[in-house]
PDB file of C-alpha atoms in Angstrom:
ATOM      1  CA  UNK A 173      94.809 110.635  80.184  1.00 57.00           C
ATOM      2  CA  UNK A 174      92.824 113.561  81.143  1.00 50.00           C
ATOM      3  CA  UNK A 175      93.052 114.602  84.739  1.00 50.00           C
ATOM      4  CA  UNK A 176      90.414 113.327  87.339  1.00 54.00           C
ATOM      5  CA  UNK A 177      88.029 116.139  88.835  1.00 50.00           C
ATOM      6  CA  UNK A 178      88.814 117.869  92.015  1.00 43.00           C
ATOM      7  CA  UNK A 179      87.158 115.812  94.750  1.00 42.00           C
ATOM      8  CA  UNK A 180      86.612 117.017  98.345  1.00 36.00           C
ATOM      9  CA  UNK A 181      89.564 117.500 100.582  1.00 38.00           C
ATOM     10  CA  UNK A 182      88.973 119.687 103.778  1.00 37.00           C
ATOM     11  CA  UNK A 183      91.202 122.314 104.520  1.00 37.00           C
ATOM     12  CA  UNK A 184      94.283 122.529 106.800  1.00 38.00           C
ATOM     13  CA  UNK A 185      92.747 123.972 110.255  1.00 37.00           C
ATOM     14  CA  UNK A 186      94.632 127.479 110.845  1.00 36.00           C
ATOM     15  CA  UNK A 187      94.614 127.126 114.676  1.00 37.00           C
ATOM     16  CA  UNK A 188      96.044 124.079 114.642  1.00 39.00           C
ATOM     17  CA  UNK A 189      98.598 123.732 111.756  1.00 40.00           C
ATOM     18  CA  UNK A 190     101.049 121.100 111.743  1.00 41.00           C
ATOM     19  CA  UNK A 191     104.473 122.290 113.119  1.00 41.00           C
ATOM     20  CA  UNK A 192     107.482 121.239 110.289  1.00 40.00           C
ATOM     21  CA  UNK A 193     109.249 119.738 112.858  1.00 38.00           C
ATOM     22  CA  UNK A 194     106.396 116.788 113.179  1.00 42.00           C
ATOM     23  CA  UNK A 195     106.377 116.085 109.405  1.00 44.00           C
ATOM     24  CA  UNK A 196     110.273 114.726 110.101  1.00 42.00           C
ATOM     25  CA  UNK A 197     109.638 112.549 112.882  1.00 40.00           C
ATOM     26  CA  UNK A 198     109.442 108.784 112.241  1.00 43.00           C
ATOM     27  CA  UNK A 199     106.306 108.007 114.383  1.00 48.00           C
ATOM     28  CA  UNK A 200     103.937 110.528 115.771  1.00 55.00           C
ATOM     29  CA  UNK A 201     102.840 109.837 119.124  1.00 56.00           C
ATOM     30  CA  UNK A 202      98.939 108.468 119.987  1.00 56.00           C
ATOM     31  CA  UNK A 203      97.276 110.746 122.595  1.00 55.00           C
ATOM     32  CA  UNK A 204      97.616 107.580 125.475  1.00 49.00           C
ATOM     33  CA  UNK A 205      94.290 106.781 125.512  1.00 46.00           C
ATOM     34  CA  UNK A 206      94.747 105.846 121.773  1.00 50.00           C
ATOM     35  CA  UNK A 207      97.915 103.898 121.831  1.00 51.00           C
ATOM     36  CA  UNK A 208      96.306 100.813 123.134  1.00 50.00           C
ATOM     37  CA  UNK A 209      95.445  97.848 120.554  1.00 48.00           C
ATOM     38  CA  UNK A 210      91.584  97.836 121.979  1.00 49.00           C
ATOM     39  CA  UNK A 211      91.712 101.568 121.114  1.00 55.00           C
ATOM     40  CA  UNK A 212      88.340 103.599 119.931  1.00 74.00           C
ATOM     41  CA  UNK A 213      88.946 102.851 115.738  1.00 75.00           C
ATOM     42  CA  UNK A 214      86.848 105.572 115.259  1.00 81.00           C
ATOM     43  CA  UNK A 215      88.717 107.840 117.782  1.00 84.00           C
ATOM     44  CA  UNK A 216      91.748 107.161 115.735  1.00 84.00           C
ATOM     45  CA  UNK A 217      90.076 107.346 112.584  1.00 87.00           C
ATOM     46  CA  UNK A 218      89.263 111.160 113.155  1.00 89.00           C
ATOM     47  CA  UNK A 219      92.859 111.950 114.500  1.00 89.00           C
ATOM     48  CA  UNK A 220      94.555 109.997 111.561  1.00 91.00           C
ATOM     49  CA  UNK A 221      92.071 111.557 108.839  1.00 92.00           C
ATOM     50  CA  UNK A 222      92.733 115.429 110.671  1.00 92.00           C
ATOM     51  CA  UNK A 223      96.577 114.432 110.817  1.00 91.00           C
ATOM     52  CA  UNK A 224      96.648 114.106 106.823  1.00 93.00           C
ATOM     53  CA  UNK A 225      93.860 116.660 106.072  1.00 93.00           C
ATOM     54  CA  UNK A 226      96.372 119.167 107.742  1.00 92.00           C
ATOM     55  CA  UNK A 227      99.329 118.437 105.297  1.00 94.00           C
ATOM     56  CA  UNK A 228     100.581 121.907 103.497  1.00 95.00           C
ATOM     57  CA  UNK A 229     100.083 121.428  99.483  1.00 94.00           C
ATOM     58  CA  UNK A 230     103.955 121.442  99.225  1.00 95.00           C
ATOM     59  CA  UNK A 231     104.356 118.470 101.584  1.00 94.00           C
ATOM     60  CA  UNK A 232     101.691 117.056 100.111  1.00 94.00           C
ATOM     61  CA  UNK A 233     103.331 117.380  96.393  1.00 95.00           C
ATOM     62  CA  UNK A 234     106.759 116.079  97.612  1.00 95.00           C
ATOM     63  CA  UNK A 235     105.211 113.038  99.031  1.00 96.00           C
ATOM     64  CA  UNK A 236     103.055 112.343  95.920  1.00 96.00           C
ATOM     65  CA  UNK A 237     106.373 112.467  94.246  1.00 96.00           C
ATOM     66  CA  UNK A 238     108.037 110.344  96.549  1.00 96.00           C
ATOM     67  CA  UNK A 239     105.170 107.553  96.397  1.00 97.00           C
ATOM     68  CA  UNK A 240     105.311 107.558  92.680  1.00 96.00           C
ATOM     69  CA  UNK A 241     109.267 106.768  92.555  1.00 96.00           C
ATOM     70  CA  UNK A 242     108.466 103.658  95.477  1.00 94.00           C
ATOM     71  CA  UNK A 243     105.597 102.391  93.038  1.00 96.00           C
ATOM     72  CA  UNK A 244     107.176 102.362  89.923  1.00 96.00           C
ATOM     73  CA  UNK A 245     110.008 100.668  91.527  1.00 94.00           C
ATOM     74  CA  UNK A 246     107.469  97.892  92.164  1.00 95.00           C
ATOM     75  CA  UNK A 247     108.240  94.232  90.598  1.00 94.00           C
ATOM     76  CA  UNK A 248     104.813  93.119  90.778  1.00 93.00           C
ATOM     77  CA  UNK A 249     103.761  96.697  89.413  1.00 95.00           C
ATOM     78  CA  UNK A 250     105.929  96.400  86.790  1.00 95.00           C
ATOM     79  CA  UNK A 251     104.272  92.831  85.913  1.00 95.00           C
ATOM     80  CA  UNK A 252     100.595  93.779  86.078  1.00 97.00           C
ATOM     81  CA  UNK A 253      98.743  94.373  82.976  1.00 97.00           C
ATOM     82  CA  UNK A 254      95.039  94.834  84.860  1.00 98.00           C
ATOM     83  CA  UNK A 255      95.409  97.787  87.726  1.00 98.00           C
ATOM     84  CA  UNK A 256      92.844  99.167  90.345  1.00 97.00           C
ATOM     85  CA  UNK A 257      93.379 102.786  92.357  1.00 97.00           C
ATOM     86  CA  UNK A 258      91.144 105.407  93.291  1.00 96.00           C
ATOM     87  CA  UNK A 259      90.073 109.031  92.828  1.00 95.00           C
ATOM     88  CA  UNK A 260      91.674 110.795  96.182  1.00 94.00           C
ATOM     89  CA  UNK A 261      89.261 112.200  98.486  1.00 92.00           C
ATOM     90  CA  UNK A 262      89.477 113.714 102.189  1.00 92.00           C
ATOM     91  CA  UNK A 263      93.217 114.206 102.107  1.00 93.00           C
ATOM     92  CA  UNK A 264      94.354 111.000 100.956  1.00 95.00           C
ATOM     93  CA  UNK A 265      97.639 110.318  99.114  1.00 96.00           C
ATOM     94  CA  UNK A 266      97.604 110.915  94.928  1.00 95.00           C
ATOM     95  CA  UNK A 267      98.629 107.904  93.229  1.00 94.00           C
ATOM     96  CA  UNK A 268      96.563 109.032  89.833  1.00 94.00           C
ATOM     97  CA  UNK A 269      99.638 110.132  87.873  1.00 93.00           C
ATOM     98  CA  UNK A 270     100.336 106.497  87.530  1.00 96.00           C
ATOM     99  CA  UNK A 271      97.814 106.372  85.116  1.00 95.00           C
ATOM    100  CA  UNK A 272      99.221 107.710  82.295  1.00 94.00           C
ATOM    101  CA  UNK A 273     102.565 105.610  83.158  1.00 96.00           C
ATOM    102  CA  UNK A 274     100.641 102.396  83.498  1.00 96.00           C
ATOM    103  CA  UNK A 275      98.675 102.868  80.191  1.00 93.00           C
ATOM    104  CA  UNK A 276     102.011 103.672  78.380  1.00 94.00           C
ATOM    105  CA  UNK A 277     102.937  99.831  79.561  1.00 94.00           C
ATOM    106  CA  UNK A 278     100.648  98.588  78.300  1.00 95.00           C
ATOM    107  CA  UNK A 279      98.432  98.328  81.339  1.00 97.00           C
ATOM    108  CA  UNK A 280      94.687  99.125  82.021  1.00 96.00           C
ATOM    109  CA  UNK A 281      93.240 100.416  84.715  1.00 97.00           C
ATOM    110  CA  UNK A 282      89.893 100.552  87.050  1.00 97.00           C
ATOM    111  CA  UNK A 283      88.156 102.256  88.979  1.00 96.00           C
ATOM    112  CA  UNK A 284      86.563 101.335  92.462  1.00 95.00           C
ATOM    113  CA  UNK A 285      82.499 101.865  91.653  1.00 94.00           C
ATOM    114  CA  UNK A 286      80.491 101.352  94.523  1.00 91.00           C
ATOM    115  CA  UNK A 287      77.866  98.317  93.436  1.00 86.00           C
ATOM    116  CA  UNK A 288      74.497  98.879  93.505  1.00 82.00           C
ATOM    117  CA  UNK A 289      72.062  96.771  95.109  1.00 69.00           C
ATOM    118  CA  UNK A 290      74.934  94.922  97.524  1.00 71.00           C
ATOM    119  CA  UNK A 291      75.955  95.848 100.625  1.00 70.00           C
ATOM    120  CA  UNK A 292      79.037  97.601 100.799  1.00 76.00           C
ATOM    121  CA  UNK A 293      81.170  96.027  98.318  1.00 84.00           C
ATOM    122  CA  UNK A 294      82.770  97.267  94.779  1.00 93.00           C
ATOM    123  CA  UNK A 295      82.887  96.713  91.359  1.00 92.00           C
ATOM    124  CA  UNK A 296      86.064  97.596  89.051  1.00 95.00           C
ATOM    125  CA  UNK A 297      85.850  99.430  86.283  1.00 96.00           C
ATOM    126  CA  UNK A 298      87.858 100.380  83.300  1.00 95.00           C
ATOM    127  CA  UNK A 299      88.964 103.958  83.571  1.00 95.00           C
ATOM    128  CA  UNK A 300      89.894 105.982  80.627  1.00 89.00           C
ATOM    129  CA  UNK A 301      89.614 108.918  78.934  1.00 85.00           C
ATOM    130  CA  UNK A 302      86.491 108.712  77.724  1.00 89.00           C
ATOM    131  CA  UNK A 303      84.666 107.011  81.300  1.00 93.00           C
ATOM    132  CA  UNK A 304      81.978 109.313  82.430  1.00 94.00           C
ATOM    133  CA  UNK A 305      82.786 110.134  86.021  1.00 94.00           C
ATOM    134  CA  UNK A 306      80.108 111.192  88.527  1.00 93.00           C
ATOM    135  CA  UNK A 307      79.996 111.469  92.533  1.00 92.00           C
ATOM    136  CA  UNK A 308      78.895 109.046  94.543  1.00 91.00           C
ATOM    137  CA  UNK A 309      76.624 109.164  97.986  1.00 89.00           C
ATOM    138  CA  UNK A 310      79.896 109.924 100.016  1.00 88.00           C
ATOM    139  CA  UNK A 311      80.933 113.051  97.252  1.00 90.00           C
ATOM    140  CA  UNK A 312      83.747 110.532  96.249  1.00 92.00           C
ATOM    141  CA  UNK A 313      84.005 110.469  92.266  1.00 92.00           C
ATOM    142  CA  UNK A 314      83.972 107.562  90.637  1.00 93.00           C
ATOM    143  CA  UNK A 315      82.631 105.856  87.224  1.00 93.00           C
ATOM    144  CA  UNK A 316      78.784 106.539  86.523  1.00 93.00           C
ATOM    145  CA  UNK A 317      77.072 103.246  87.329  1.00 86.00           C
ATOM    146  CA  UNK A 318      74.870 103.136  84.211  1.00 87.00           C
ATOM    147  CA  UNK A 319      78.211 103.439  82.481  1.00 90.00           C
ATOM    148  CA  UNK A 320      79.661 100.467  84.491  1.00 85.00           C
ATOM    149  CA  UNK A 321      76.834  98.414  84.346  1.00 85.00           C
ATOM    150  CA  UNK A 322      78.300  96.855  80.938  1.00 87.00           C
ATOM    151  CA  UNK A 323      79.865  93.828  82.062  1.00 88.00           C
ATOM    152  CA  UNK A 324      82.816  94.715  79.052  1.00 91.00           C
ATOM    153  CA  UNK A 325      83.908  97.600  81.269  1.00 92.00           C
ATOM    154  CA  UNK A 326      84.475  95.641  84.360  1.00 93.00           C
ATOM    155  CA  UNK A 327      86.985  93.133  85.604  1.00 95.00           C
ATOM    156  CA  UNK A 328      85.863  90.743  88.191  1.00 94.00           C
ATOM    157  CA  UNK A 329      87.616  91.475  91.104  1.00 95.00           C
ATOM    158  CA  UNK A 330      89.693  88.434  91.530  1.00 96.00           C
ATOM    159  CA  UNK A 331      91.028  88.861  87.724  1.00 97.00           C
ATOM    160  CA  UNK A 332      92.927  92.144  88.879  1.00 98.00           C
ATOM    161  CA  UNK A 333      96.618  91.839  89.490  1.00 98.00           C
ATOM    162  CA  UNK A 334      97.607  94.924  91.632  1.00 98.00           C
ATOM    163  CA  UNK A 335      95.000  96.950  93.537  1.00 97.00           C
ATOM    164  CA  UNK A 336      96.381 100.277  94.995  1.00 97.00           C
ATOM    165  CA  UNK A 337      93.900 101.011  98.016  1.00 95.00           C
ATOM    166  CA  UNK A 338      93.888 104.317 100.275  1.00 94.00           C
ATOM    167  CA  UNK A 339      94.331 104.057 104.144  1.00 93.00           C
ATOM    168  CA  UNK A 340      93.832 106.047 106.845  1.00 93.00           C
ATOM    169  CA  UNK A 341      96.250 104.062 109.386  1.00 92.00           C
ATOM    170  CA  UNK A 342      98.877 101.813 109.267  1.00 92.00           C
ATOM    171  CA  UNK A 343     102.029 100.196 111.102  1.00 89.00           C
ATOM    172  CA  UNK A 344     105.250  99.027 110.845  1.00 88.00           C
ATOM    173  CA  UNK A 345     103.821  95.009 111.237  1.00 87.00           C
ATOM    174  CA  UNK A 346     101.679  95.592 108.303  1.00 86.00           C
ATOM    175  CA  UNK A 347      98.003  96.833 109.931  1.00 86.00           C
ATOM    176  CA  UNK A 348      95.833  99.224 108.721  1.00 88.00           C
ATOM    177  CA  UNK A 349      92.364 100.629 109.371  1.00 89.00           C
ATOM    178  CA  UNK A 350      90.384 102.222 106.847  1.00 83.00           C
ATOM    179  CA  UNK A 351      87.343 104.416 106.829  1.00 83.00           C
ATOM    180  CA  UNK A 352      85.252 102.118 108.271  1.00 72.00           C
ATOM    181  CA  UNK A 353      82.625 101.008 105.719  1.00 78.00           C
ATOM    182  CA  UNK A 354      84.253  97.424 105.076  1.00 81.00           C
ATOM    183  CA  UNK A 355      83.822  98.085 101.272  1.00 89.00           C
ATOM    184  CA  UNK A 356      87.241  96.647 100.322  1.00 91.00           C
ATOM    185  CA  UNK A 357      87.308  94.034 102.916  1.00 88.00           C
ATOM    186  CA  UNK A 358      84.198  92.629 101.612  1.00 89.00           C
ATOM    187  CA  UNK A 359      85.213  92.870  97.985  1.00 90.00           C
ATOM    188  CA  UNK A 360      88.084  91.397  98.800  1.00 91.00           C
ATOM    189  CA  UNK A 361      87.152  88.272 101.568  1.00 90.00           C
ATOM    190  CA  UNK A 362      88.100  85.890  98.842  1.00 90.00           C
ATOM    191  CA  UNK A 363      91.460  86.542  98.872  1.00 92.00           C
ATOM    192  CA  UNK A 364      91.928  84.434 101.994  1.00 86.00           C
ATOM    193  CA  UNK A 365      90.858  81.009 100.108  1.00 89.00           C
ATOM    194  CA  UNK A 366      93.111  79.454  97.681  1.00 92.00           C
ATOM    195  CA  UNK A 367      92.417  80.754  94.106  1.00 91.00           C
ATOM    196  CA  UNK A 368      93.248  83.572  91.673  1.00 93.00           C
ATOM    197  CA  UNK A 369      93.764  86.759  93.694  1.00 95.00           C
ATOM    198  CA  UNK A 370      95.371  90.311  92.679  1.00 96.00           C
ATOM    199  CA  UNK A 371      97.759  91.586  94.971  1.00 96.00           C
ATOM    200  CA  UNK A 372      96.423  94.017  97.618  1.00 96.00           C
ATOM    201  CA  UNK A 373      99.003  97.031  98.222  1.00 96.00           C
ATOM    202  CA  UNK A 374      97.678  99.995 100.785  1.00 96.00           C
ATOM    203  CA  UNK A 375      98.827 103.569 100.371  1.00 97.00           C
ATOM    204  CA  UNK A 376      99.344 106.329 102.664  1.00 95.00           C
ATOM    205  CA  UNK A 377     101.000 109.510 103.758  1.00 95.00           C
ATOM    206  CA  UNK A 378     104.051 108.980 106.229  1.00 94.00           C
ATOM    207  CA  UNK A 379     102.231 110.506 108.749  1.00 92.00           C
ATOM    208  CA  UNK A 380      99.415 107.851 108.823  1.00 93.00           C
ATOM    209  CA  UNK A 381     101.799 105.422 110.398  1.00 92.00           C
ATOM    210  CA  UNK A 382     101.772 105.088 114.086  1.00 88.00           C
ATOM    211  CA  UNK A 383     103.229 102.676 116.462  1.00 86.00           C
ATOM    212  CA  UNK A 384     100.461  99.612 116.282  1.00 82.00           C
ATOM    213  CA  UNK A 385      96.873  99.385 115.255  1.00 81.00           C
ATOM    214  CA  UNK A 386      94.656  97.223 116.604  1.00 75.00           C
ATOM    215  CA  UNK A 387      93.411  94.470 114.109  1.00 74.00           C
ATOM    216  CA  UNK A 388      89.605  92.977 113.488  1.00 74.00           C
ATOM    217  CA  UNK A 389      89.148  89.898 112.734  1.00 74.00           C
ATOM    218  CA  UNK A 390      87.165  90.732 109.153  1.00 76.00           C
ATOM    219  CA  UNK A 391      90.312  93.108 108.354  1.00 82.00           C
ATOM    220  CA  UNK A 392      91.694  91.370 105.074  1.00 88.00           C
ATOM    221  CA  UNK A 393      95.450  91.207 105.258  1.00 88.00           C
ATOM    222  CA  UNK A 394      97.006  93.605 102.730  1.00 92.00           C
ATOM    223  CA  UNK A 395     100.528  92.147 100.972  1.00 94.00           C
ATOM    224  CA  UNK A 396     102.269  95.521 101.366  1.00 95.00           C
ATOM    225  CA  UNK A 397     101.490  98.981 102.283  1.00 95.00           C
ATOM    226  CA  UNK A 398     103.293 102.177 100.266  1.00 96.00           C
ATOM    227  CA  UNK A 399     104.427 105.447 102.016  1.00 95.00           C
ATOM    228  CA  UNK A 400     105.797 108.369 100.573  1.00 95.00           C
ATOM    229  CA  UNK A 401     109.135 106.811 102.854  1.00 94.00           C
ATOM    230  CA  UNK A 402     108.373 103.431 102.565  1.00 93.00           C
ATOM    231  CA  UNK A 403     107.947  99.687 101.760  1.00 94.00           C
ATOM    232  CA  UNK A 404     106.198  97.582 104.833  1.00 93.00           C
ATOM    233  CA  UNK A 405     105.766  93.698 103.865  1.00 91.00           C
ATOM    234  CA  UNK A 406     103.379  92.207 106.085  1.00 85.00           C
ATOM    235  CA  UNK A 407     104.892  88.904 107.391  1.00 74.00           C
ATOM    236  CA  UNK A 408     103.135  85.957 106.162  1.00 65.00           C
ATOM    237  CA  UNK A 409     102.094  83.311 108.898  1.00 55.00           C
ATOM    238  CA  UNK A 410     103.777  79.800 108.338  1.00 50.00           C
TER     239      UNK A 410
END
């Protein structure tokens, strides 16, 4: 499969880079007014977005490696036939070299496509070689909509089995926060009814994690969340 285009990723700050020392550590510390669960989610979205923007490219390689070797360790990864991921944008972790490795299984995979005419929520559509790619209103690339307006190029969203999803916080009990627009949450509300659902799996550099996030009540559970260091399993309620 031909590589996506470059999408927007803002560069590391020079006057503030990241010293080595803080890519080791397990947790990075929350300035205190952050490390509260009622804390500002957007305060924490800027410092968590900044924190991974400011990665150097070789960090940023090894821990697209490193991700790659936890995901194709996967079971349920190594089950699917019918895969969703995304284009990285802003810094986020690479997960697109599994394409080529999922399409050698035997697998398929989609594309998030934000759906026209509905408020913040996603269609999934098939992503190949020959898919016509395009950017959307946030400069995020993604399959053209007239392209994906074929209903034999997309995959209802509860016919999926794995979907990878980016982050831009998470912790070790399983919560996450993403970029605020609710886009998978609302695609995804189903999945807390009984009835066919794909397995949600969250991914994210190392240093996204922090001590505890707080949680909203419309935040739909994820079943795991992927590190470049890590497996965390959300525990399931009784």
């Amino acid at each position: 499969m031909r590589k996506p285009p470059a999408v927007y990723a803002a560069p590391a700050s020079p006057r503030s880079p990241l010293p080595s020392a803080a890519l080791d550590t397990t947790l990075w510390a929350l300035p205190s007014e952050l490390d509260h669960p009622q804390a500002d989610r957007r305060a924490l979205r800027r410092l968590l977005r900044q924190r991974r923007r400011q990665l150097p490219p070789a960090i940023r390689l090894q821990a697209e490696d490193a991700l790659l070797r936890q995901l194709k360790r996967l079971p349920e990864l190594l089950r699917a036939r019918h895969v969703a991921l995304y284009l990285p944008y802003d810094g986020e972790i690479d997960a697109t070299r599994l394409c080529d490795w999922l399409q050698r299984r035997g697998a398929k995979v989609y594309l998030p496509v934000l759906r026209p005419f509905a408020a913040n929520s996603l269609w999934f559509v098939r992503y190949d070689d020959q898919t016509p790619l395009v950017s959307n209103r946030f400069g995020i690339a993604e399959p053209d909509t007239r392209h994906g307006a074929s209903r034999v190029r997309r995959l209802p969203a509860w016919a999926l089995d794995v979907v990878l999803m980016p982050l831009v916080g998470f912790d070790g009990r399983g919560a996450r926060i993403g970029m605020g627009g609710g886009f998978y949450d609302r695609s995804f509300a189903f999945t807390r009814r009984p009835g066919p659902r794909p397995l949600l799996i969250g991914l994210a550099h190392h240093c996204q994690k922090v001590p505890a996030l707080p949680v909203q009540s419309w935040d739909v559970p994820l079943d795991a969340i992927i590190s470049d260091r890590e497996v965390v399993r959300p525990a399931r309620p009784e």
